[in-house]
PDB file of C-alpha atoms and ligand atoms in Angstrom:
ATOM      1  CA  UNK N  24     -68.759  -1.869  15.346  1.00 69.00           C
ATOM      2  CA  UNK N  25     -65.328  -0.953  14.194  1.00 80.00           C
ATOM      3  CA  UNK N  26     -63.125   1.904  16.266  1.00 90.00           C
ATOM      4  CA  UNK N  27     -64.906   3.655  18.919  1.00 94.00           C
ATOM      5  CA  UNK N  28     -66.432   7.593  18.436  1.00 97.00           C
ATOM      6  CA  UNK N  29     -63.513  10.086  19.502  1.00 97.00           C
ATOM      7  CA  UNK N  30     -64.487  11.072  22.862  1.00 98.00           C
ATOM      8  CA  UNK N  31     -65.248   7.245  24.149  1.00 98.00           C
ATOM      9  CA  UNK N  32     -61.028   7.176  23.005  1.00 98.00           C
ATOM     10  CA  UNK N  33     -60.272   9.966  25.129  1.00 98.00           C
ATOM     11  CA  UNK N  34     -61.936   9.056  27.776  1.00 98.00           C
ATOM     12  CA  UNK N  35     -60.313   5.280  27.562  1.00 98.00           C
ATOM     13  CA  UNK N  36     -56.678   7.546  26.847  1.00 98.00           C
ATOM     14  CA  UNK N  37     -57.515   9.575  30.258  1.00 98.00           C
ATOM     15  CA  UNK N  38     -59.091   6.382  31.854  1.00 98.00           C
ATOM     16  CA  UNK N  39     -55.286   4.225  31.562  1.00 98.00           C
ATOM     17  CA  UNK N  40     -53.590   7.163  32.481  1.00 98.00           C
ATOM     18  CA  UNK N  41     -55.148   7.607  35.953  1.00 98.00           C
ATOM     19  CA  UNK N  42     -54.915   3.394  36.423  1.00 98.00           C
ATOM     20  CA  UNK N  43     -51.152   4.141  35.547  1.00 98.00           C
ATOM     21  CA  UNK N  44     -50.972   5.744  38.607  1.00 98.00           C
ATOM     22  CA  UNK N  45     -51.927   2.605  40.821  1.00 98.00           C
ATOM     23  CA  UNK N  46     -48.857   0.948  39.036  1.00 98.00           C
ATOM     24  CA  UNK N  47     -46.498  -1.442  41.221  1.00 98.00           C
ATOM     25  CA  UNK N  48     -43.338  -1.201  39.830  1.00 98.00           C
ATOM     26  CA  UNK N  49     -40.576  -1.137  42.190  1.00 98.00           C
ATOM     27  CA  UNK N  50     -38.110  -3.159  40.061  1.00 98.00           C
ATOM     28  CA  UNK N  51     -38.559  -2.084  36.276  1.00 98.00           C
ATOM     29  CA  UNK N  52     -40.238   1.322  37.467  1.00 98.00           C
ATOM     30  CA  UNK N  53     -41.722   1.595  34.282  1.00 98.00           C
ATOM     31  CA  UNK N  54     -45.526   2.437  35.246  1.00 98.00           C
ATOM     32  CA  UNK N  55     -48.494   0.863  32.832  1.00 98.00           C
ATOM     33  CA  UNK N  56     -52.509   1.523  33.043  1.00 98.00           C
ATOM     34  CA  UNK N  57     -54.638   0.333  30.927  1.00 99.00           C
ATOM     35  CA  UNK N  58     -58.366   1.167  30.028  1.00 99.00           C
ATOM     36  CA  UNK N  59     -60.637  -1.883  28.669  1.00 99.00           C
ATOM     37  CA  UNK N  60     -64.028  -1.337  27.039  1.00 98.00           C
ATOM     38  CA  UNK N  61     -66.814  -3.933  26.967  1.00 98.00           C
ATOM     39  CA  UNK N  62     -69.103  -4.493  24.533  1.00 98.00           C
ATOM     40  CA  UNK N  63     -71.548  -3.117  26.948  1.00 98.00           C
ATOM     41  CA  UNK N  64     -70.027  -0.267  27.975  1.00 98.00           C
ATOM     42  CA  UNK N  65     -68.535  -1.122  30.733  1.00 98.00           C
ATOM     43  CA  UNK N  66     -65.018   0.177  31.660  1.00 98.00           C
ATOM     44  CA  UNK N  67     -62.431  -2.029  33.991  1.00 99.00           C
ATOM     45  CA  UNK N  68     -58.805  -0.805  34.289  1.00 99.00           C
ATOM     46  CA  UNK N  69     -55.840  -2.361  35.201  1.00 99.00           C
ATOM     47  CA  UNK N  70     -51.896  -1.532  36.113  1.00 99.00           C
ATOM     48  CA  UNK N  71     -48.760  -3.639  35.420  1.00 98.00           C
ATOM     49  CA  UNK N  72     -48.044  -5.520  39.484  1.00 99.00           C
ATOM     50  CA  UNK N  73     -44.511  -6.497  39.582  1.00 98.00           C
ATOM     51  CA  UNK N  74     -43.135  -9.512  42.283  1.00 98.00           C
ATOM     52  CA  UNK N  75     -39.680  -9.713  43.931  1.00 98.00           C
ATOM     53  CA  UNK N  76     -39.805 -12.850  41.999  1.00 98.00           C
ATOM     54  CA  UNK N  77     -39.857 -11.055  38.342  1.00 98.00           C
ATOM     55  CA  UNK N  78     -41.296 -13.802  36.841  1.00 98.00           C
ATOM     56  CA  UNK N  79     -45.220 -13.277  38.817  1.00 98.00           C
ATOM     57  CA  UNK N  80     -44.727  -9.827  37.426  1.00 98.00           C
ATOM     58  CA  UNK N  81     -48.304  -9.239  35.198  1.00 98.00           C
ATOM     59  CA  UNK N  82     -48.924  -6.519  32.732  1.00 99.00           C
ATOM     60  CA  UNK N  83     -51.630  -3.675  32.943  1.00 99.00           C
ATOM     61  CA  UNK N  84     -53.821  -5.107  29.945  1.00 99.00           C
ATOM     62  CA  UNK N  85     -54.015  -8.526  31.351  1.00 99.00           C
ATOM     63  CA  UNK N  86     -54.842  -7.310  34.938  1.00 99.00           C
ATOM     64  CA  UNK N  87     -58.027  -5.325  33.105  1.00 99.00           C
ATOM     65  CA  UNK N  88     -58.819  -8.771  30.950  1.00 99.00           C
ATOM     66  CA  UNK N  89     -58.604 -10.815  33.853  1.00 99.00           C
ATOM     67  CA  UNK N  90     -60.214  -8.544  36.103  1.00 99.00           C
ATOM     68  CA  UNK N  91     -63.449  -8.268  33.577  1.00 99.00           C
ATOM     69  CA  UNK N  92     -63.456 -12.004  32.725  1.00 99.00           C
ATOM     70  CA  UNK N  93     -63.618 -13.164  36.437  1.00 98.00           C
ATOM     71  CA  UNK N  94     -66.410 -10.787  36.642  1.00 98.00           C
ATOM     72  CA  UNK N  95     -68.279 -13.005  33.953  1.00 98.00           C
ATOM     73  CA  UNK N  96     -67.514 -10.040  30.687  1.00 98.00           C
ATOM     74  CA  UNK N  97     -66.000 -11.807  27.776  1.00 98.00           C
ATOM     75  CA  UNK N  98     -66.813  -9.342  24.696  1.00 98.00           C
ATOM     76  CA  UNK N  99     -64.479  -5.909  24.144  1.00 98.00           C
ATOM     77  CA  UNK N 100     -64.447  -3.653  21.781  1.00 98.00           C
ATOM     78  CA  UNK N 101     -60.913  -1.256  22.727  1.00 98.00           C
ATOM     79  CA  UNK N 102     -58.277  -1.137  25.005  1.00 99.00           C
ATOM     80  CA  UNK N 103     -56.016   1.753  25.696  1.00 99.00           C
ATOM     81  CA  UNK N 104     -52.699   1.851  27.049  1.00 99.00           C
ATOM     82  CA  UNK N 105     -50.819   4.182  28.623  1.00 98.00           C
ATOM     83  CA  UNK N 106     -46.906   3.629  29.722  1.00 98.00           C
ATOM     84  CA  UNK N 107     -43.693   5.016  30.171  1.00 98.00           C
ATOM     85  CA  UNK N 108     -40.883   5.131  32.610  1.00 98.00           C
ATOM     86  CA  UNK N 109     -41.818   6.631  36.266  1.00 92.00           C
ATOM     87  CA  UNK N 110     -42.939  10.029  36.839  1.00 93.00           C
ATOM     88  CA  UNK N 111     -46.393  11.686  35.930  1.00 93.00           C
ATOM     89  CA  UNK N 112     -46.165  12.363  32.002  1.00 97.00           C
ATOM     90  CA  UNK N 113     -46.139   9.981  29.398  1.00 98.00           C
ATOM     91  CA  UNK N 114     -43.141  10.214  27.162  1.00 98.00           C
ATOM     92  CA  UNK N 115     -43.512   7.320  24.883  1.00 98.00           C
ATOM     93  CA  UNK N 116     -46.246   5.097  23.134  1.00 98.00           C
ATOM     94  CA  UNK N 117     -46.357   1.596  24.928  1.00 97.00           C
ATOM     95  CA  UNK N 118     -47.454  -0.592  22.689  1.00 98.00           C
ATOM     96  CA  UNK N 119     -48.849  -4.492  24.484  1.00 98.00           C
ATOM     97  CA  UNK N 120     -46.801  -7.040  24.835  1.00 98.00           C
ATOM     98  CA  UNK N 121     -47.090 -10.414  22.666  1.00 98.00           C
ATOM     99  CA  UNK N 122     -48.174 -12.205  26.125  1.00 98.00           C
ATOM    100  CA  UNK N 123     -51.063  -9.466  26.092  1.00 98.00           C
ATOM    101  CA  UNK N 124     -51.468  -9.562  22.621  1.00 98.00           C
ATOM    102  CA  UNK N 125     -52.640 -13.279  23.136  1.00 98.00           C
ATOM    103  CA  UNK N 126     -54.885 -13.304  25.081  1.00 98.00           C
ATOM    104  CA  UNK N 127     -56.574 -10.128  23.513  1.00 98.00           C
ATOM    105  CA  UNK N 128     -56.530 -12.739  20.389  1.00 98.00           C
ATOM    106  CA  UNK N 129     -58.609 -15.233  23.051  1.00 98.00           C
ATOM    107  CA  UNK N 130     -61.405 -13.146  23.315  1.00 98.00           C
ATOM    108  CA  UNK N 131     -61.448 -10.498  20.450  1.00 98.00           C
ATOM    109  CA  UNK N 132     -62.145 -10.036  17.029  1.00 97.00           C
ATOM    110  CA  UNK N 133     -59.138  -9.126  15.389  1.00 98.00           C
ATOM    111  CA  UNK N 134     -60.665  -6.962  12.910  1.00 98.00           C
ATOM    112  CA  UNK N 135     -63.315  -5.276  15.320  1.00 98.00           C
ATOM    113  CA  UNK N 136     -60.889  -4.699  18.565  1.00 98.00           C
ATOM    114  CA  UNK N 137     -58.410  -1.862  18.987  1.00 98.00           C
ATOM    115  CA  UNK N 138     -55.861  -1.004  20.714  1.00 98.00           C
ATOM    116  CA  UNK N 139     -54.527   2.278  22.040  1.00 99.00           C
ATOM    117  CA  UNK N 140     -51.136   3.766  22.861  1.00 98.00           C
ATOM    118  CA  UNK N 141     -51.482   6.486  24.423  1.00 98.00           C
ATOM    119  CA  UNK N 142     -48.568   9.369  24.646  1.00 98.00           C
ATOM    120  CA  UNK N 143     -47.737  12.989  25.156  1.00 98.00           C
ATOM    121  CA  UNK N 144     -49.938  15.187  25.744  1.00 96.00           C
ATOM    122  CA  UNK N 145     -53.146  13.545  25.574  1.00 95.00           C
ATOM    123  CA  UNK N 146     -52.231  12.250  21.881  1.00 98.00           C
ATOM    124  CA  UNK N 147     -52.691   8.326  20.979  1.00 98.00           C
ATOM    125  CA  UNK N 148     -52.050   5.837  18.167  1.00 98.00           C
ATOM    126  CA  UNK N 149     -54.499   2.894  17.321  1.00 98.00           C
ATOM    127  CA  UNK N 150     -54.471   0.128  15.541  1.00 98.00           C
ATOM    128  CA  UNK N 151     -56.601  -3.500  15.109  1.00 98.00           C
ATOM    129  CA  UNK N 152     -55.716  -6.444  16.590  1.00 98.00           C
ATOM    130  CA  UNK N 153     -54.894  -8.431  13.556  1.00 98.00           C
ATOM    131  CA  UNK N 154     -52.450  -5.228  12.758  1.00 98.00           C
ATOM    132  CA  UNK N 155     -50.485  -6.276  16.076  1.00 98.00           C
ATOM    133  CA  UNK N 156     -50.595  -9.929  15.916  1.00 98.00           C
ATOM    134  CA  UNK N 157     -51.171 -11.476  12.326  1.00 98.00           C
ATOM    135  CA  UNK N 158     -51.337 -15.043  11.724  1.00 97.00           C
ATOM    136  CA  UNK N 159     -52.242 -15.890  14.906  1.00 96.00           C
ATOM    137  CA  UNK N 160     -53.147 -19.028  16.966  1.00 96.00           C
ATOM    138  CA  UNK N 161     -56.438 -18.929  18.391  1.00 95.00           C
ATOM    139  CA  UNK N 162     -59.893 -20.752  19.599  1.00 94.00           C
ATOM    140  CA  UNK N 163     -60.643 -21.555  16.237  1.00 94.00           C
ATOM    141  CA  UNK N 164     -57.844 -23.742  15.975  1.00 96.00           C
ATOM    142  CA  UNK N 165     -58.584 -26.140  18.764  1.00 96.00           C
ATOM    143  CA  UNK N 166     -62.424 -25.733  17.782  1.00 85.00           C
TER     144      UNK N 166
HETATM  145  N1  THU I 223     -45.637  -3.914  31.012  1.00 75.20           N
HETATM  146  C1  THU I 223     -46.995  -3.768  30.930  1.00 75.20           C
HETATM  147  O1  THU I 223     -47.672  -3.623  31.946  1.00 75.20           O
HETATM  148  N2  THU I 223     -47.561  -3.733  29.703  1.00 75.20           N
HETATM  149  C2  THU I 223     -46.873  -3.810  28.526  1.00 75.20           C
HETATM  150  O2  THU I 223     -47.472  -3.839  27.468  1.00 75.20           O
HETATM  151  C3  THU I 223     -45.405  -3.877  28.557  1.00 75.20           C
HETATM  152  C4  THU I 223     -44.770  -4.108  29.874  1.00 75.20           C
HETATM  153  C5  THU I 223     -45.003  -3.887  32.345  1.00 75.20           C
HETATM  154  C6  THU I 223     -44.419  -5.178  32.817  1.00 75.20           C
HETATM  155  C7  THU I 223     -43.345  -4.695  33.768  1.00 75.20           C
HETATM  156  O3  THU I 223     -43.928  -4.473  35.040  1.00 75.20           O
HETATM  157  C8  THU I 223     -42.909  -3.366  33.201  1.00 75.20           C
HETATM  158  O4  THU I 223     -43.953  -2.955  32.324  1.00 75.20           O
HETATM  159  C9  THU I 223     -41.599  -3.425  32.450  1.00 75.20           C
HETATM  160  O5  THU I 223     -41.583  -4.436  31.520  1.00 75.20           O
END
């Protein structure tokens, strides 16, 4: 498997970039989308949802993970993220979270799944899983 073909990335890059725009961030107004690809092709995206509360607040990448494991999806191959303060263009990578990180590390291969930041311009940076969050605590532990 290993890192999807170049234009599969753009389109994931372009994919969390228009989800960015369904952001709810009132409070932080720092606006997230994310793009996750199944195994089978399959795209879902998500956007960071922020609560009066704070503490309801949930990212973009876990909105997409959720969203495609309630629909019964449980392999991935890449996710890409795309986030930065309000207003249209990205000015920063955003890398995940270590809340997303885990439970990417719940369902992916560490070596096999990516993960995109996207930034400026259409440009990105990727790395693996295991890259982001070495050492980790997963399934196999309890298994
Ligand atoms: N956020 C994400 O959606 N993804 C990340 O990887 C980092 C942070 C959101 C949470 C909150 O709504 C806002 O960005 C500021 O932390």
């Amino acid at each position: 498997m290993g890192e999807p073909d170049k234009s599969t990335i753009q389109e994931l890059v372009r994919t969390a970039a228009e989800a960015r725009k369904t952001a709810y961030a009132p409070y932080s107004r720092y606006r997230v989308g994310a793009a996750l690809l199944a195994a089978d092709g399959q795209i879902f995206t998500g956007c960071n949802i922020e609560n009066a509360a704070y503490t309801p607040t949930i990212c973009a990448e876990r909105t997409a993970f959720f969203k495609a494991v309630s629909e019964g999806v449980r392999e991935f191959r890449a996710i890409a993220v795309a986030g930065s303060p309000e207003g249209d263009a990205l000015t920063q990578y955003a890398w995940p979270c270590g809340v997303c990180r885990q439970v990417m590390a719940e369902f992916c291969d560490p070596d096999e799944f990516r993960i995109i930041a996207a930034g400026p311009a259409g440009a990105y940076r990727m790395a693996a899983l295991r890259e982001l969050l070495p050492e980790s605590f997963g399934p196999a532990n309890l298994g």
